[in-house]
Short mmCIF file of C-alpha atoms and ligand atoms in Angstrom, two decimals:
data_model
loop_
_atom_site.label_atom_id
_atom_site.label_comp_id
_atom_site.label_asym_id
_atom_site.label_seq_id
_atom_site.Cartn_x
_atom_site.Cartn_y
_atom_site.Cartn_z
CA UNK A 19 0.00 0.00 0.00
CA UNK A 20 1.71 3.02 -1.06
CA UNK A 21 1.24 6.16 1.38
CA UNK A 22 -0.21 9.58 0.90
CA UNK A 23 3.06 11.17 0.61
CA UNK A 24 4.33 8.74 -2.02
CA UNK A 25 1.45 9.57 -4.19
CA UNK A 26 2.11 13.10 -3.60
CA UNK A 27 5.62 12.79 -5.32
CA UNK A 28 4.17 11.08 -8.35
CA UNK A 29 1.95 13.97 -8.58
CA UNK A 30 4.68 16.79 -7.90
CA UNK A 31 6.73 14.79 -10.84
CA UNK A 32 3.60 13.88 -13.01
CA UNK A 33 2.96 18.11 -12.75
CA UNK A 34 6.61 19.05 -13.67
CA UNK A 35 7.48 17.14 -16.19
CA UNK A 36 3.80 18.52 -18.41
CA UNK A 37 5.20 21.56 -17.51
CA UNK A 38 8.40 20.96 -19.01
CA UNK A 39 6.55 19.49 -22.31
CA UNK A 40 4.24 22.73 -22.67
CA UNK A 41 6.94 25.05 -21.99
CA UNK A 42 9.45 23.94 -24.30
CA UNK A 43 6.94 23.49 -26.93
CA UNK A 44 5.88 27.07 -26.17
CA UNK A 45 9.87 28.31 -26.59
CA UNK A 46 10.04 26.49 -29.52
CA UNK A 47 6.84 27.83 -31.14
CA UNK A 48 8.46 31.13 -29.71
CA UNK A 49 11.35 30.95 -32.35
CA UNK A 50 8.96 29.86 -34.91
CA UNK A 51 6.53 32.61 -34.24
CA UNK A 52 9.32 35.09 -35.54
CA UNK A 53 9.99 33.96 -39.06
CA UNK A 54 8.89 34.24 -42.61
CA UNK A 55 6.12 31.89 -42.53
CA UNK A 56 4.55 34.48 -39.64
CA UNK A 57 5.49 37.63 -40.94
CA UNK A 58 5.32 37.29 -44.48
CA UNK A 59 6.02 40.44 -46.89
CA UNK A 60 7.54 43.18 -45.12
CA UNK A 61 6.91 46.90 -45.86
CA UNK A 62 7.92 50.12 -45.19
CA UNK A 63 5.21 52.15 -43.34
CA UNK A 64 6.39 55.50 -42.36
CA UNK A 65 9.89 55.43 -40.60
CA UNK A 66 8.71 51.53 -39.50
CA UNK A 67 9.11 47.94 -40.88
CA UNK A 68 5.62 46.45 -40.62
CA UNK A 69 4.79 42.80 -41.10
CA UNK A 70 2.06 41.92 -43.31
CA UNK A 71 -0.56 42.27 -41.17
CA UNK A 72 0.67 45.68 -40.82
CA UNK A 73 2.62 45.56 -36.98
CA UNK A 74 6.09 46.98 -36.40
CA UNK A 75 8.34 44.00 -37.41
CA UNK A 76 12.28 44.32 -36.16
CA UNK A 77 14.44 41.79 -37.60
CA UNK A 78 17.64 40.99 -35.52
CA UNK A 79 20.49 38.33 -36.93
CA UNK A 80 23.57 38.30 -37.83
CA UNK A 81 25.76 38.92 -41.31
CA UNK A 82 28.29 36.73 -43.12
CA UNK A 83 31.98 37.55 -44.00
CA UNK A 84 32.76 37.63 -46.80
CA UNK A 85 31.30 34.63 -48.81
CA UNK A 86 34.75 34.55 -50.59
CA UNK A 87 36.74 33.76 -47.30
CA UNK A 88 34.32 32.33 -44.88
CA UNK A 89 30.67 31.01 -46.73
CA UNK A 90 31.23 28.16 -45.43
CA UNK A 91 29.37 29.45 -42.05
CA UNK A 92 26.55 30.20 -44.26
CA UNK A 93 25.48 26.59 -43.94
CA UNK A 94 21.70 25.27 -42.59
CA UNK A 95 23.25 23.74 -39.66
CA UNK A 96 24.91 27.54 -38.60
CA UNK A 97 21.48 29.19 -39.32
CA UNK A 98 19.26 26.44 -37.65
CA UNK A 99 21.60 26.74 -34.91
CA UNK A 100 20.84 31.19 -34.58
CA UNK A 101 17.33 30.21 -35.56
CA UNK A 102 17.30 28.41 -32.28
CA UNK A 103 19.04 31.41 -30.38
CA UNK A 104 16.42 33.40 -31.93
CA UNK A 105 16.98 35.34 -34.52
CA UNK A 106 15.35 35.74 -37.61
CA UNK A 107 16.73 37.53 -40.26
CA UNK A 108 20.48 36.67 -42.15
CA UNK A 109 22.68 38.76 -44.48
CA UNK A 110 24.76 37.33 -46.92
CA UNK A 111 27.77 39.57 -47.54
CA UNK A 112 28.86 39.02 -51.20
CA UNK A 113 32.14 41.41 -51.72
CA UNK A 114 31.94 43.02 -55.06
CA UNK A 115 35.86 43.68 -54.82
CA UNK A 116 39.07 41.71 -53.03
CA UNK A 117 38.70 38.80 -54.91
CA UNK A 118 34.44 38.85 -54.42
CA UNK A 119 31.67 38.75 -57.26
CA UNK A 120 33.69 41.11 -59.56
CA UNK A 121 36.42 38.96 -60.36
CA UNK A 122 34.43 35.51 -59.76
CA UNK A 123 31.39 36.32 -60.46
CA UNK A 124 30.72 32.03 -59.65
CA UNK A 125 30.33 33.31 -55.80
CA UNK A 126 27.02 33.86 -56.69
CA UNK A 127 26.10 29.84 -56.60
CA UNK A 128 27.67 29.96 -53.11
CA UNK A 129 25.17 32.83 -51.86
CA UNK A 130 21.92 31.32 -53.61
CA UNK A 131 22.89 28.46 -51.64
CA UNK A 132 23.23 30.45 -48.64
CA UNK A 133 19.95 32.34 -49.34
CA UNK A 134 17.81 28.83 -50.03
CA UNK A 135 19.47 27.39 -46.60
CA UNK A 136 18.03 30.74 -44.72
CA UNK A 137 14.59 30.34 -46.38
CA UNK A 138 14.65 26.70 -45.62
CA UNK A 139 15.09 27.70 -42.04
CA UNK A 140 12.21 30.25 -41.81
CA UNK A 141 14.76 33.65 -41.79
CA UNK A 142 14.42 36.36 -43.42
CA UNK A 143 17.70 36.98 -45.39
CA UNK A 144 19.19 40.04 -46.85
CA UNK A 145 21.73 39.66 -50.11
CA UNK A 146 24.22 42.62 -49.78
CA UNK A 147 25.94 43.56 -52.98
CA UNK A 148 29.14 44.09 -50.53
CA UNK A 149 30.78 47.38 -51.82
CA UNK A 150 33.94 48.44 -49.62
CA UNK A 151 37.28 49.30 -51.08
CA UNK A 152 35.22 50.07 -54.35
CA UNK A 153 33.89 53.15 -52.67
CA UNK A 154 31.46 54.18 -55.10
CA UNK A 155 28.55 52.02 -56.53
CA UNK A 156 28.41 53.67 -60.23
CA UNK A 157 32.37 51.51 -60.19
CA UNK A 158 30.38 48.37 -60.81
CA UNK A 159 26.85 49.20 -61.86
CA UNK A 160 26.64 47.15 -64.69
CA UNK A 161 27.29 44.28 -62.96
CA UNK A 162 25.02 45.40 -60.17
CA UNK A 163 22.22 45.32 -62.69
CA UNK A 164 22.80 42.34 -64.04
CA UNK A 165 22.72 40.43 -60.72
CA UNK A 166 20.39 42.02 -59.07
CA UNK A 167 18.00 41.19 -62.31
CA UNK A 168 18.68 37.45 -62.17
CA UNK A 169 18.36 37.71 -58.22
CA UNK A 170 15.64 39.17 -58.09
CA UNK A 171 13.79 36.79 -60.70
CA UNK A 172 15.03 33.75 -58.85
CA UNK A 173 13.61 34.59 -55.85
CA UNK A 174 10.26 36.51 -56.48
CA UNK A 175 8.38 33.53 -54.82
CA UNK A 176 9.16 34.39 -51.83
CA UNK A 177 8.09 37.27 -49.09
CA UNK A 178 11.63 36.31 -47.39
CA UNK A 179 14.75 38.06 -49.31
CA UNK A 180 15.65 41.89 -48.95
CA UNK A 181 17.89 43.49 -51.88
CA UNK A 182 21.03 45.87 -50.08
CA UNK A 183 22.08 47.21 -53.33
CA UNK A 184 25.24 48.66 -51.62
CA UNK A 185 26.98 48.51 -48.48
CA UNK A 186 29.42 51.01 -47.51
CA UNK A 187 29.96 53.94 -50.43
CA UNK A 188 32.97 55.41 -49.17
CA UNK A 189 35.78 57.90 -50.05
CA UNK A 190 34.91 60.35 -53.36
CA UNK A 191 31.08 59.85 -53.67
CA UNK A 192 28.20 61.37 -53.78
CA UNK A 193 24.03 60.83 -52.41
CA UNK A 194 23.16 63.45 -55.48
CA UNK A 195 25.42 62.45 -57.77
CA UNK A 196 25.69 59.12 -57.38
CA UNK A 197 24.22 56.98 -54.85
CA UNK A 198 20.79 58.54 -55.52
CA UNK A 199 21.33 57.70 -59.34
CA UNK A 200 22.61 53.97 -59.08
CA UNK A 201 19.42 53.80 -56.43
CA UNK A 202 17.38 54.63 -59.01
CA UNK A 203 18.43 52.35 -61.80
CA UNK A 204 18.40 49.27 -60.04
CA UNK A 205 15.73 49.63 -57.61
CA UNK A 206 12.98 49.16 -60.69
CA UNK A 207 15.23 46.25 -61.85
CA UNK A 208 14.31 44.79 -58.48
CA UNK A 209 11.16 45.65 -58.64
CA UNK A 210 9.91 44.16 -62.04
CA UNK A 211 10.28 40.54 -60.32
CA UNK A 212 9.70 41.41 -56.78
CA UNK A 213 7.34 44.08 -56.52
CA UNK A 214 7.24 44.48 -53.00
CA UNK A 215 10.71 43.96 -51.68
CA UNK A 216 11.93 45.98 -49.44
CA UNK A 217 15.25 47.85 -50.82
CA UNK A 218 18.15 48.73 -48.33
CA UNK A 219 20.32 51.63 -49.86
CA UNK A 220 23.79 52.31 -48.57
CA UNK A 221 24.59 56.24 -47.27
CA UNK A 222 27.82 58.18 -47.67
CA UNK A 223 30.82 57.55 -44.97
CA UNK A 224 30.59 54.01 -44.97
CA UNK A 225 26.41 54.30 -44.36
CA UNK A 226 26.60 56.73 -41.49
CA UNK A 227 25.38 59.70 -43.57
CA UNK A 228 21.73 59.00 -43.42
CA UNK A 229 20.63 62.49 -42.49
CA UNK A 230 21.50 63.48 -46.23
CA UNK A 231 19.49 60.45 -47.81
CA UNK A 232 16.80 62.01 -45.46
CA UNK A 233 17.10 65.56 -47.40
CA UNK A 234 16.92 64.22 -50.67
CA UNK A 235 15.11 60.61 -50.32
CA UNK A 236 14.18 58.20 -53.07
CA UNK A 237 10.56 58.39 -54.64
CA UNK A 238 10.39 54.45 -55.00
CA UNK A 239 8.40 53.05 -51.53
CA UNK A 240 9.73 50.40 -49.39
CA UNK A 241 13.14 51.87 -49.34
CA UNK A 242 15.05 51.96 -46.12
CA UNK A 243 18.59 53.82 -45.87
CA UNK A 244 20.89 51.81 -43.71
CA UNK A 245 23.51 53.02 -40.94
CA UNK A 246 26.48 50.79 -39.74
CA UNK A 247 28.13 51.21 -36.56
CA UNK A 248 30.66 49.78 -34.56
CA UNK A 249 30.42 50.13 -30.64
CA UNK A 250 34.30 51.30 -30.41
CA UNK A 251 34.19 53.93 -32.86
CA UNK A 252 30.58 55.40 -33.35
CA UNK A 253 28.51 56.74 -30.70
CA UNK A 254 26.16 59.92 -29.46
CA UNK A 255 26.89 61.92 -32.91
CA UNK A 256 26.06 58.71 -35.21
CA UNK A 257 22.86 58.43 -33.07
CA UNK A 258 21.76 61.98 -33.53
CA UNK A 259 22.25 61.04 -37.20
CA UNK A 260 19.54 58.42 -37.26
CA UNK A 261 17.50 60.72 -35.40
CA UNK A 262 17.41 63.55 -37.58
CA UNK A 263 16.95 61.23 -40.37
CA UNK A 264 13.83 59.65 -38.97
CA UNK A 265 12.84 63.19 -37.76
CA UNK A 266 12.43 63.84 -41.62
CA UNK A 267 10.65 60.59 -42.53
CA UNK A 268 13.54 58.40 -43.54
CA UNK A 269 13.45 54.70 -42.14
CA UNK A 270 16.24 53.58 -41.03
CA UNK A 271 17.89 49.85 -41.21
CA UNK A 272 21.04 48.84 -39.26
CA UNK A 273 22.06 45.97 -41.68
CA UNK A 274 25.80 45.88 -40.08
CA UNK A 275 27.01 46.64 -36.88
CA UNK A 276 29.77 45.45 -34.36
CA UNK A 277 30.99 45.22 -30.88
CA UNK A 278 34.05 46.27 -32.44
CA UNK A 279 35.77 49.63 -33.55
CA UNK A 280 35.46 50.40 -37.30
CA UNK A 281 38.62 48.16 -38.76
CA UNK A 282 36.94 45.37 -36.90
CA UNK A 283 39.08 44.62 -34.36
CA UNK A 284 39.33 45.62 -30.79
CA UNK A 285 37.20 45.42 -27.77
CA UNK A 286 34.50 43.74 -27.70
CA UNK A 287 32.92 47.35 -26.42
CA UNK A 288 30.22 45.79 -24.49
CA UNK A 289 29.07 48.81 -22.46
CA UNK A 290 28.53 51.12 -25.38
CA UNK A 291 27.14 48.30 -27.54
CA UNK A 292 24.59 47.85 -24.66
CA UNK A 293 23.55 51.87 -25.06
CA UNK A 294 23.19 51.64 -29.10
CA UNK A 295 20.91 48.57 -28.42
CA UNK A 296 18.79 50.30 -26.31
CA UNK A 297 18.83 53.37 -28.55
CA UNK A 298 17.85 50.48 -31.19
CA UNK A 299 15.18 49.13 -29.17
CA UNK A 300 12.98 52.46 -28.23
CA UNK A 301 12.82 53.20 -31.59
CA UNK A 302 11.58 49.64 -32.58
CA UNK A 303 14.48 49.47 -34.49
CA UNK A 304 17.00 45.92 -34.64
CA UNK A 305 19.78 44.91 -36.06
CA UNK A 306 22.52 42.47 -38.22
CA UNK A 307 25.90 42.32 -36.18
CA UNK A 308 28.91 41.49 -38.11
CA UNK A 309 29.70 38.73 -38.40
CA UNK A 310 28.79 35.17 -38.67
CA UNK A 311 32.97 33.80 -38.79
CA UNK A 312 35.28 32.07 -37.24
CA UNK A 313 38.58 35.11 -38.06
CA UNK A 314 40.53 35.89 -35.43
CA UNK A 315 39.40 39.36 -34.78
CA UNK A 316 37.07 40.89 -32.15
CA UNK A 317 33.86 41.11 -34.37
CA UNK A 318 34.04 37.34 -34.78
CA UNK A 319 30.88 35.55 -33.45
CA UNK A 320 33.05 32.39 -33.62
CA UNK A 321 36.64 31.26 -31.88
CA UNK A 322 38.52 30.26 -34.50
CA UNK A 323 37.86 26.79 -35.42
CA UNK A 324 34.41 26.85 -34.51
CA UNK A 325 32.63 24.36 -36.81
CA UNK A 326 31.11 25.63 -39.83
CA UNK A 327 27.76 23.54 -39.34
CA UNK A 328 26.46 25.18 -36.30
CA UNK A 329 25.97 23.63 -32.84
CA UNK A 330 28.35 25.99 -31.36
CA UNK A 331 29.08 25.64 -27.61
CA UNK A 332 30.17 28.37 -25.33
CA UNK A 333 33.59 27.70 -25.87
CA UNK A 334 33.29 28.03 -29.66
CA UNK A 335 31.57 31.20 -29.71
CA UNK A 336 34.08 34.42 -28.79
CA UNK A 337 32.46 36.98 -26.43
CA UNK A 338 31.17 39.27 -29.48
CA UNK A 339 29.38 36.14 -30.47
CA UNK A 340 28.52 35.87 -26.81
CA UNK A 341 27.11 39.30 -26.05
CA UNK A 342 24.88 39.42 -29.56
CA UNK A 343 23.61 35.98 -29.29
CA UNK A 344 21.96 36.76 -25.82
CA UNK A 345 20.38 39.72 -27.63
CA UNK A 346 18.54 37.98 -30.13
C1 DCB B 416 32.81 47.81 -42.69
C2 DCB B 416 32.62 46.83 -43.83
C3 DCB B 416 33.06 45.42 -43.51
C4 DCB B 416 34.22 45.49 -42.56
C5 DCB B 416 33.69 46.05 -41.27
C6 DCB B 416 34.76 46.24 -40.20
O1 DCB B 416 33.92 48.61 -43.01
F1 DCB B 416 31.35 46.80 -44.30
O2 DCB B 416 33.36 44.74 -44.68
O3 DCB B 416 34.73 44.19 -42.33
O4 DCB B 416 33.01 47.27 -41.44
O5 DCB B 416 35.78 47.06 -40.65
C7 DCB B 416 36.11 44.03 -42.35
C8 DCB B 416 36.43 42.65 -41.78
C9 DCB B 416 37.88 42.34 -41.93
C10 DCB B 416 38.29 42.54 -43.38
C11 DCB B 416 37.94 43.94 -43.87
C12 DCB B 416 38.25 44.16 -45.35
O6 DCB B 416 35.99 42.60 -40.44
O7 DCB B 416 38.12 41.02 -41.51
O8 DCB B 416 39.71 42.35 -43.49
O9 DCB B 416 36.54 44.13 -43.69
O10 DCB B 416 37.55 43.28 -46.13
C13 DCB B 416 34.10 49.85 -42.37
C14 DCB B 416 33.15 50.43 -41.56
C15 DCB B 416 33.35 51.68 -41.01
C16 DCB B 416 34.52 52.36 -41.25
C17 DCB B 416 35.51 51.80 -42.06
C18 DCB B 416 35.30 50.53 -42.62
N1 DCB B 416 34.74 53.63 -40.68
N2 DCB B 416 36.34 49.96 -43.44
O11 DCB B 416 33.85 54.19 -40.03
O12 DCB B 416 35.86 54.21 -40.85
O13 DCB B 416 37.25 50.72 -43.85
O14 DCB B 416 36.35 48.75 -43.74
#
């Protein structure tokens, strides 16, 4: 005959381990809940990213390397494995220059492999024509149009992909002149396969200079102008920046940002990463951190060696990776 406290135990266990079940099925719907397959075609509604039912929608993930050196990391296990952290959206950094689309223009198999392994896992993903040490987009705008045309055709199916049509103009160039210009020839090429996809458009000084996007903006809607930081070097006058842009209607995208200074390296800067993700968060505004690789420099997510399939444990994952994954 078993006693009244020995069926109270059975109970107490009986009791924790449903609430075990329903709670991790309730994180994992959690995860789920934050994807494509919930949010479905993003738009640009005011200063705001809005899901398709029309609520403020932040995406938060992380960005590759370059796909030359490290896509590799781009791989379903890594993004099942930051699906699981929780985040939802991925950008695949394809370098136009050292030794990127430009020169090997056969890259682009390894980031529409990339792309269909973030869309297999529910994330949004962003392809980022990766300009850098070619400063100025009008350098390679033919070849801009031409893959951004057979991008945007082999992906029009889907609600998931955002077009960055260029990263960081930097050094001699122009919003008027020549941003603004390149913008508008290759947004409509975009466009006449994926109607409704949101465009990202770089900003002078290395996408910092969104205040003068905001005085002259694009006509085209869904547009947003992006911003990069890095916690070491860019603070309080970068911020005011976004502000003033927003003040005048622009919306704003931080599609690259580290816990690192600008080259980087250095750091992590924890403490003033923490204030620009507040900053980030009052505004309903997220984030992509750079970046999703295993180099041995400070904006690595990964300790070198880290496997390339995901399943990181703490010790594989540097504290960057660390910081920005409990962020997600
Ligand atoms: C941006 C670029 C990105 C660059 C990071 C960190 O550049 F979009 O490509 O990544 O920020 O500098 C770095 C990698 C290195 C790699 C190097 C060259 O982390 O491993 O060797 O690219 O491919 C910025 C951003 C801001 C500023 C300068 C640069 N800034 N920059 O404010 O001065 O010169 O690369």
């Amino acid at each position: 005959m078993k006693n009244r406290a020995w069926w109270y135990q059975r109970m107490g266990i009986f009791v924790l381990a449903m609430v075990m079940i329903v709670g991790s099925a309730f994180l994992g719907s959690v995860q789920a809940l934050d994807g494509v397959s919930v949010h479905g075609q993003l738009r640009v509604d005011g200063i705001n990213l809005v899901d398709h039912t029309g609520m403020p929608t932040t995406l938060h993930g992380m960005s590759t390397h370059g796909m030359q050196w490290f896509g590799k990391f781009a791989s379903a296990g890594s993004f099942r494995t930051l699906r699981d952290k929780g985040a939802n959206v991925i950008r695949i950094a394809m370098y136009t220059d050292e030794g990127g689309y430009i020169s090997n223009p056969s890259i682009k198999n390894t980031v529409y492999q990339a792309m269909d392994a973030a869309i297999a896992n529910d994330l949004y993903v962003i392809v980022d024509w990766h300009i850098l040490h070619d400063g100025n987009p009008r350098t390679h705008e033919t070849e801009a149009a031409s893959f951004f045309d057979e991008t945007a055709a082999r992906y029009s199916h889907t609600p998931a992909v955002l077009y960055e049509i260029c990263n960081e103009p930097n050094g001699n160039v122009s919003w008027n002149e020549d941003i603004k210009p390149y913008a508008e020839h290759i947004i409509p090429i975009i466009r006449a396969h994926a109607p409704e996809a949101v465009v990202l458009v770089g900003t002078p000084t290395w996408s910092q200079d969104v205040n003068v996007a905001a005085d002259s903006p694009l006509a085209e809607k869904n547009v947003m102008y992006t911003c990069h930081f890095y916690a070491g070097t860019h603070g309080a006058d970068l911020r005011n920046k976004i502000d003033a842009a927003r003040q005048k209607g622009a919306a704003v995208f931080v599609s690259e940002w580290g816990t690192s200074a600008a080259d980087g390296n250095g750091g992590p800067y924890i403490e003033n990463s923490r204030q620009w993700l507040d900053f980030m968060k009052q505004r309903q505004m997220r984030w992509v951190n750079w970046s999703l690789c295993d180099k041995n420099e400070s904006s690595a997510a990964l300790q070198p060696g880290a496997s390339t399939d995901g399943g990181w444990t703490d010790a594989n994952i540097s504290a960057s990776g660390r910081f920005v994954f409990s962020q997600f």
